[in-house]
Coordinates of C-alpha atoms and ligand atoms in Angstrom, one line a residue:
X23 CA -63.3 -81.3 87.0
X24 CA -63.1 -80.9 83.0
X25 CA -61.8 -77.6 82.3
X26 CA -60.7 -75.6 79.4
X27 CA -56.7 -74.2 79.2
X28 CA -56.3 -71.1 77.2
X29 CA -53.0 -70.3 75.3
X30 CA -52.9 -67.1 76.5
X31 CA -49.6 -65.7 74.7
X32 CA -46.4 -63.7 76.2
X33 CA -45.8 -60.5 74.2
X34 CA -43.4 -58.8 76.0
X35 CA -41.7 -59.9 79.4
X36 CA -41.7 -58.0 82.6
X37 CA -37.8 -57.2 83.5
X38 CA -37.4 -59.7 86.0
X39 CA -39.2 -62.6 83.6
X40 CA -37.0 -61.5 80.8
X41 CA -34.1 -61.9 83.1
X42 CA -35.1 -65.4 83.9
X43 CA -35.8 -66.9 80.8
X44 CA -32.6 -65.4 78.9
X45 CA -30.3 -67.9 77.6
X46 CA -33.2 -70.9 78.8
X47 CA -36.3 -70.1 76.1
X48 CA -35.2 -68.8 72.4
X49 CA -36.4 -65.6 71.2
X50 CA -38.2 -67.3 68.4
X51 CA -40.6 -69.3 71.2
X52 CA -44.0 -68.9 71.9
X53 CA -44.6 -68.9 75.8
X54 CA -48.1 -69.4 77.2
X55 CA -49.4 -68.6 80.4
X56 CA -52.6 -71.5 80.7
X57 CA -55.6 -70.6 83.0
X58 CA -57.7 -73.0 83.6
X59 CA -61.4 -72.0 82.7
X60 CA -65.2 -73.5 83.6
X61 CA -66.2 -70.5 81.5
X62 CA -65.1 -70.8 78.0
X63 CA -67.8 -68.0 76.6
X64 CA -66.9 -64.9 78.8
X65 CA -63.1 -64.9 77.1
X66 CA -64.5 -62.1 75.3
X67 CA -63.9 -60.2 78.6
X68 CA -60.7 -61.3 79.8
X69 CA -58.6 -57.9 81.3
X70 CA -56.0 -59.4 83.1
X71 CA -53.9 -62.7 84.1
X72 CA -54.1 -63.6 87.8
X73 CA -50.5 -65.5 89.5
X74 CA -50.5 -66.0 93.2
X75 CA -47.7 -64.0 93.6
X76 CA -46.1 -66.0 96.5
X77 CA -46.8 -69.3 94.1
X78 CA -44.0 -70.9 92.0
X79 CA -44.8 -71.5 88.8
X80 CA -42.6 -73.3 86.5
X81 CA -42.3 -73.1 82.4
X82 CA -42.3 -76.4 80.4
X83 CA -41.3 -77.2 77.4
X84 CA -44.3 -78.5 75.4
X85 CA -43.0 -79.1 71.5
X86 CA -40.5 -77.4 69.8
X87 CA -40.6 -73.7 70.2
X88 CA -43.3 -73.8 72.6
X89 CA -43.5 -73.5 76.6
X90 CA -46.7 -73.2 78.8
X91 CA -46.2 -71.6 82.4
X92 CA -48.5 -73.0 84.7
X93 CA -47.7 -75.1 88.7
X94 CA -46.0 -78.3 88.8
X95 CA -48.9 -80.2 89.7
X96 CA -50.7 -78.9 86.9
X97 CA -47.5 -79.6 84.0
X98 CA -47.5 -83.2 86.3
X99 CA -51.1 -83.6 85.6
X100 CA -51.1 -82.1 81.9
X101 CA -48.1 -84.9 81.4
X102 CA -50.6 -87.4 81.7
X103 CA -53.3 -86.3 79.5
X104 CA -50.6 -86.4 76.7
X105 CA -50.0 -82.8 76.5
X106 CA -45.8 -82.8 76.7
X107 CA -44.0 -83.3 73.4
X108 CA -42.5 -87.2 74.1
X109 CA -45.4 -87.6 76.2
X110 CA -45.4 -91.6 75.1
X111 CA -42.1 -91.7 77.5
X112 CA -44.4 -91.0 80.6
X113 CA -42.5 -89.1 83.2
X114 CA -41.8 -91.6 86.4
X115 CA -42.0 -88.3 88.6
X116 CA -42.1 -84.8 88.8
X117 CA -38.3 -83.9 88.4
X118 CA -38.2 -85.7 84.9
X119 CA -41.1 -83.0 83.9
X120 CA -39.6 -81.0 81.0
X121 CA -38.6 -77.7 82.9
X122 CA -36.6 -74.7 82.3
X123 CA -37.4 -72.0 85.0
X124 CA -39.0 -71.5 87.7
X125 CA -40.0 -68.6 89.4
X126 CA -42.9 -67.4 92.1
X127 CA -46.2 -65.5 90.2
X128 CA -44.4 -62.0 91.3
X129 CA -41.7 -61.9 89.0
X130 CA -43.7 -62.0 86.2
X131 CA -46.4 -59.4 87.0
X132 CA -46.1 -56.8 84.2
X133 CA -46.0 -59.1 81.5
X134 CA -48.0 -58.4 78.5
X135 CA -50.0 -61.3 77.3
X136 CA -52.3 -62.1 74.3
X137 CA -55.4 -64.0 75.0
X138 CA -57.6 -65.8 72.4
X139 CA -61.4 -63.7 72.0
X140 CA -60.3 -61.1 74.1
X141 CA -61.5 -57.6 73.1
X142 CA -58.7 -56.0 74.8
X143 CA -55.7 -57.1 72.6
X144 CA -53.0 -56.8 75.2
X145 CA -53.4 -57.3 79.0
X146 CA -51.1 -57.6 81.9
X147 CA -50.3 -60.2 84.4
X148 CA -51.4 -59.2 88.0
X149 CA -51.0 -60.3 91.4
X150 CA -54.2 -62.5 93.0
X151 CA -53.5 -63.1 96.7
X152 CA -56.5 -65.8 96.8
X153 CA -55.4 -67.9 94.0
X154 CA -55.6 -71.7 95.0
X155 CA -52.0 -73.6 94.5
X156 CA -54.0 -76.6 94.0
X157 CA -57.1 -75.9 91.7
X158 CA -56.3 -76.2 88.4
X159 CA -53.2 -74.7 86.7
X160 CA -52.8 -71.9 89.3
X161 CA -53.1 -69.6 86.3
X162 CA -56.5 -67.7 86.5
X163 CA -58.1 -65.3 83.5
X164 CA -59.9 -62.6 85.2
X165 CA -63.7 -61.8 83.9
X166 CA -64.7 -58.7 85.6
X167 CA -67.8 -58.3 84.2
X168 CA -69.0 -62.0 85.1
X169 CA -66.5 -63.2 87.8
X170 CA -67.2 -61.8 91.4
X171 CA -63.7 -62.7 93.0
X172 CA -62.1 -60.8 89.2
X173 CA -64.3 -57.8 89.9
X174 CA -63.4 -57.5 93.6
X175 CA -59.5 -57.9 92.9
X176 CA -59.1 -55.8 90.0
X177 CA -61.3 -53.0 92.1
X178 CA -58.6 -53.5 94.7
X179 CA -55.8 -53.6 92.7
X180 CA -56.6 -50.5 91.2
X181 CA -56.9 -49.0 94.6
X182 CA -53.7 -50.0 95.9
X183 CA -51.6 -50.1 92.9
X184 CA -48.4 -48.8 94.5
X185 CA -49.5 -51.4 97.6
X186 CA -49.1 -54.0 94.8
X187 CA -46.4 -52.6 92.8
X188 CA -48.3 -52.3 90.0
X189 CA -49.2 -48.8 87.2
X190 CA -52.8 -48.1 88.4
X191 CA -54.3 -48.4 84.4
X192 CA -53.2 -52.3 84.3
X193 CA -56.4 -52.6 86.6
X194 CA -58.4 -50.2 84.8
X195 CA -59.3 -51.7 81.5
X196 CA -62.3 -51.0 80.2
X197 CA -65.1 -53.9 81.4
X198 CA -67.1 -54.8 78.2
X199 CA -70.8 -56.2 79.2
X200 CA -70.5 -59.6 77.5
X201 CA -73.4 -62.1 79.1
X202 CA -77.1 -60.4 79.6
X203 CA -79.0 -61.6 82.5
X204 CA -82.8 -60.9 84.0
X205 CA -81.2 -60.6 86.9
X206 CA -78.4 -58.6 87.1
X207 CA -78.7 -57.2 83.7
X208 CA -75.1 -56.7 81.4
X209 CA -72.6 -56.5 84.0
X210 CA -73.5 -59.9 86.9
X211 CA -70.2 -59.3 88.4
X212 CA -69.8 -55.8 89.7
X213 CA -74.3 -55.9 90.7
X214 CA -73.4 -59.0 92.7
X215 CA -70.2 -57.0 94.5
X216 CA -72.7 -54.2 95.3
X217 CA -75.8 -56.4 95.9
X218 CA -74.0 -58.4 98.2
X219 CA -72.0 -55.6 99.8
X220 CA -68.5 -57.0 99.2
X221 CA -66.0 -54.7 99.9
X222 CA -62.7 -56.4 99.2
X223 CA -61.3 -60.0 97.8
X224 CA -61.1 -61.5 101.3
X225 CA -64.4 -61.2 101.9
X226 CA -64.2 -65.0 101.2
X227 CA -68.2 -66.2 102.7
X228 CA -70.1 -63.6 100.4
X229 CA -68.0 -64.3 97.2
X230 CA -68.6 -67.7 97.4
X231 CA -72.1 -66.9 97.1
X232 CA -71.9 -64.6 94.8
X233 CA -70.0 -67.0 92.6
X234 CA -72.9 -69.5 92.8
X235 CA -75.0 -66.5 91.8
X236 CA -73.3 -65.5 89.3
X237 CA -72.7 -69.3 87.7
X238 CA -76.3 -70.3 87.8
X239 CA -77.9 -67.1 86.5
X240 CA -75.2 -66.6 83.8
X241 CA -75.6 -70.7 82.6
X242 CA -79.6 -70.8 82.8
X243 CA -80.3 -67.7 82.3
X244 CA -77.9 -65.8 80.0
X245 CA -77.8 -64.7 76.8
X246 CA -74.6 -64.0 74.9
X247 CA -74.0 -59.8 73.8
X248 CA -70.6 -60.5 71.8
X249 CA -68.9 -62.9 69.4
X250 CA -69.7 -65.3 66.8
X251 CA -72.8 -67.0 68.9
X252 CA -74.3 -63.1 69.9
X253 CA -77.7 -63.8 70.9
X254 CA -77.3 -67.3 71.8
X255 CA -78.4 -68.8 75.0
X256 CA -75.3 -69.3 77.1
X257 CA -76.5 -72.4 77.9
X258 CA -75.8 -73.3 74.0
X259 CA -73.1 -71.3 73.1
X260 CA -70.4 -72.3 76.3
X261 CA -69.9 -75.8 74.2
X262 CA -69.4 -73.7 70.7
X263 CA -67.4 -71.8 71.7
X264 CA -65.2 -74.2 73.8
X265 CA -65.1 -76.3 70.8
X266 CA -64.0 -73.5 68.6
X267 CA -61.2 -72.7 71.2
X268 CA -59.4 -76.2 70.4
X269 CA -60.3 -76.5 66.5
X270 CA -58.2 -73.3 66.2
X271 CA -55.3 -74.5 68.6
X272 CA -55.8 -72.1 70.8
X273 CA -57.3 -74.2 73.9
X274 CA -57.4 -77.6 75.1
X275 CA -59.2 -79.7 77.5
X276 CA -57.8 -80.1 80.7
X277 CA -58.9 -82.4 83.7
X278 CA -58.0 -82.0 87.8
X279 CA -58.4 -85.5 88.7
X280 CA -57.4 -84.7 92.5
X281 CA -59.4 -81.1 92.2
X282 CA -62.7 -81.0 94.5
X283 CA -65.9 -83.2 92.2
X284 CA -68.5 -80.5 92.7
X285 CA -71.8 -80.3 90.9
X286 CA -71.6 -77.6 88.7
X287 CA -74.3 -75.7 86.0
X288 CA -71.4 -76.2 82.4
Ligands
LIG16 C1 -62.8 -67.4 83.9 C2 -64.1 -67.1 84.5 C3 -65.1 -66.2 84.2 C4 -64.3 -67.9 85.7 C5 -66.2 -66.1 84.9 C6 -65.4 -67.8 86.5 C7 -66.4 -66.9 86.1 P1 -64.6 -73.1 90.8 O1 -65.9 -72.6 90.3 O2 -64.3 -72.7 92.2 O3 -64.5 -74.6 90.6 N1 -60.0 -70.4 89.0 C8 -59.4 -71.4 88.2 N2 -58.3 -71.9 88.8 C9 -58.2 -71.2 90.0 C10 -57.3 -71.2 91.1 N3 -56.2 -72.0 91.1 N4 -57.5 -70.3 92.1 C11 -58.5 -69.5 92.1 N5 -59.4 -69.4 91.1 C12 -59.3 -70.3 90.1 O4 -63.5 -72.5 90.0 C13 -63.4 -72.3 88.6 C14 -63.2 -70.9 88.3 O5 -62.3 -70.3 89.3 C15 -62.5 -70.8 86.9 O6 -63.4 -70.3 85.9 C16 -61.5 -69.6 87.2 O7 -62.2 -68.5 86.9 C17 -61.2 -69.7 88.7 F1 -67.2 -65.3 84.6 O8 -62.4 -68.6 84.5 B1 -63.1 -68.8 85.8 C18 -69.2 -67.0 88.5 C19 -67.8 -67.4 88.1 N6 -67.6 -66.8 86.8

């Protein structure tokens, strides 16, 4: 599975983060959260940074000045495909991995984050309670307006903020239409939820669907509404803009060798 890792930026810690990198990361550093993306074009529409709360992520030191938080089987996996500063000294196993923390997704919910092409400049981390351990980086951008499962947690995260322990507006940013379809029109994601009568993020059978949905109309169908390839066909734009992502630094590619092959539209 080939997918593209954001450098999604930390601006400002939650407490409990800032308590467990002091002393370990210098002030001066730039700390990334990386999600892992098949969707490189909807970035436009990013409102939010999902953890599994009850996952443990850990943050590694990439170069000087620079750490990415993302699971241990993803930094294990990165390690190989030459990411890690020193990577020519190949780790022999997982506790040679260059790590400084670790902590599970909850203690850094709060934490504002920067994240390349999004039109909201500063969005939160949030808890995901379906987040996958082992897909990926464990690190998911949430797309409201062209993501099913994003569109069904934020909705639910807004509703039970206190549940969650989180303020009520981190769930409430604005959802920008960013991908036109014949379909489902400018927002796929929230006329799939109500198409398909999905009333919360467990409702695991209809998601899935929707997801398939939502990835075929969007890749063969869609037409870009934002950014530098507005007007495009998805289907030509998801490579541009991928490959503007890396030329500026702020993406790279990323492979799961031991994540599920499926056949995939992008
Ligand atoms: C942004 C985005 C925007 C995504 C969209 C999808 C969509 P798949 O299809 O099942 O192989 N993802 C990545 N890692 C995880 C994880 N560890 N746990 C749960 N979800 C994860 O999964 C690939 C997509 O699932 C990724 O692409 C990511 O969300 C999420 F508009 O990134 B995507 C119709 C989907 N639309």
């Amino acid at each position: 599975q080939e997918y593209t890792a954001l450098k999604v930026k930390v601006t400002e810690w939650s407490q409990a983060a800032a308590d467990l990198v002091k002393g370990k990361v210098e002030d001066d550093a730039n700390v990334y959260f990386v999600p892992a993306t098949l969707r490189p074009e909807t970035m436009y529409g990013q409102t939010a940074i999902f953890l599994g709360p009850k996952i443990t992520y850990g943050i590694y030191k990439v170069s000087e000045k620079e750490y990415y938080v993302v699971t241990k089987r993803a930094a294990w996996n990165m390690a190989f495909q030459g990411v890690f500063f020193n990577s020519e000294n190949f780790p022999k196993s997982q506790d040679q991995l260059p790590l400084v923390a670790e902590a599970t997704g909850s203690t850094f919910v709060g934490t504002s984050v920067s994240a390349p092409l999004a039109l909201h400049d500063t969005i939160k981390v949030l808890p995901m309670e379906t987040v996958s351990a082992t897909k990926g980086t464990g690190v998911v951008t949430s797309v409201p307006s062209d993501s099913p499962d994003d569109f069904a947690t934020i909705t639910d995260l807004a509703k039970k903020a206190d549940y969650y322990g989180i303020k009520k507006e981190w769930a409430e940013l604005e959802i920008l239409p960013l991908i036109e379809t014949p379909t489902y029109g400018k927002l796929t994601a929230p006329a799939l939820v109500k198409q398909l009568k999905i009333n919360s993020p467990k409702d695991a059978t209809q998601l899935a669907q929707a997801k398939d949905l939502a990835y075929s109309e969007g890749f063969y169908k869609g037409t870009m509404l934002v950014g530098e390839f507005k007007g495009e066909a998805v289907q030509t734009a998801k490579d541009k803009v991928r490959q503007a992502l890396i030329r500026d630094g702020l993406a790279f590619a990323f492979a799961d060798p031991s994540g599920k092959v499926v056949s995939r539209s992008g």
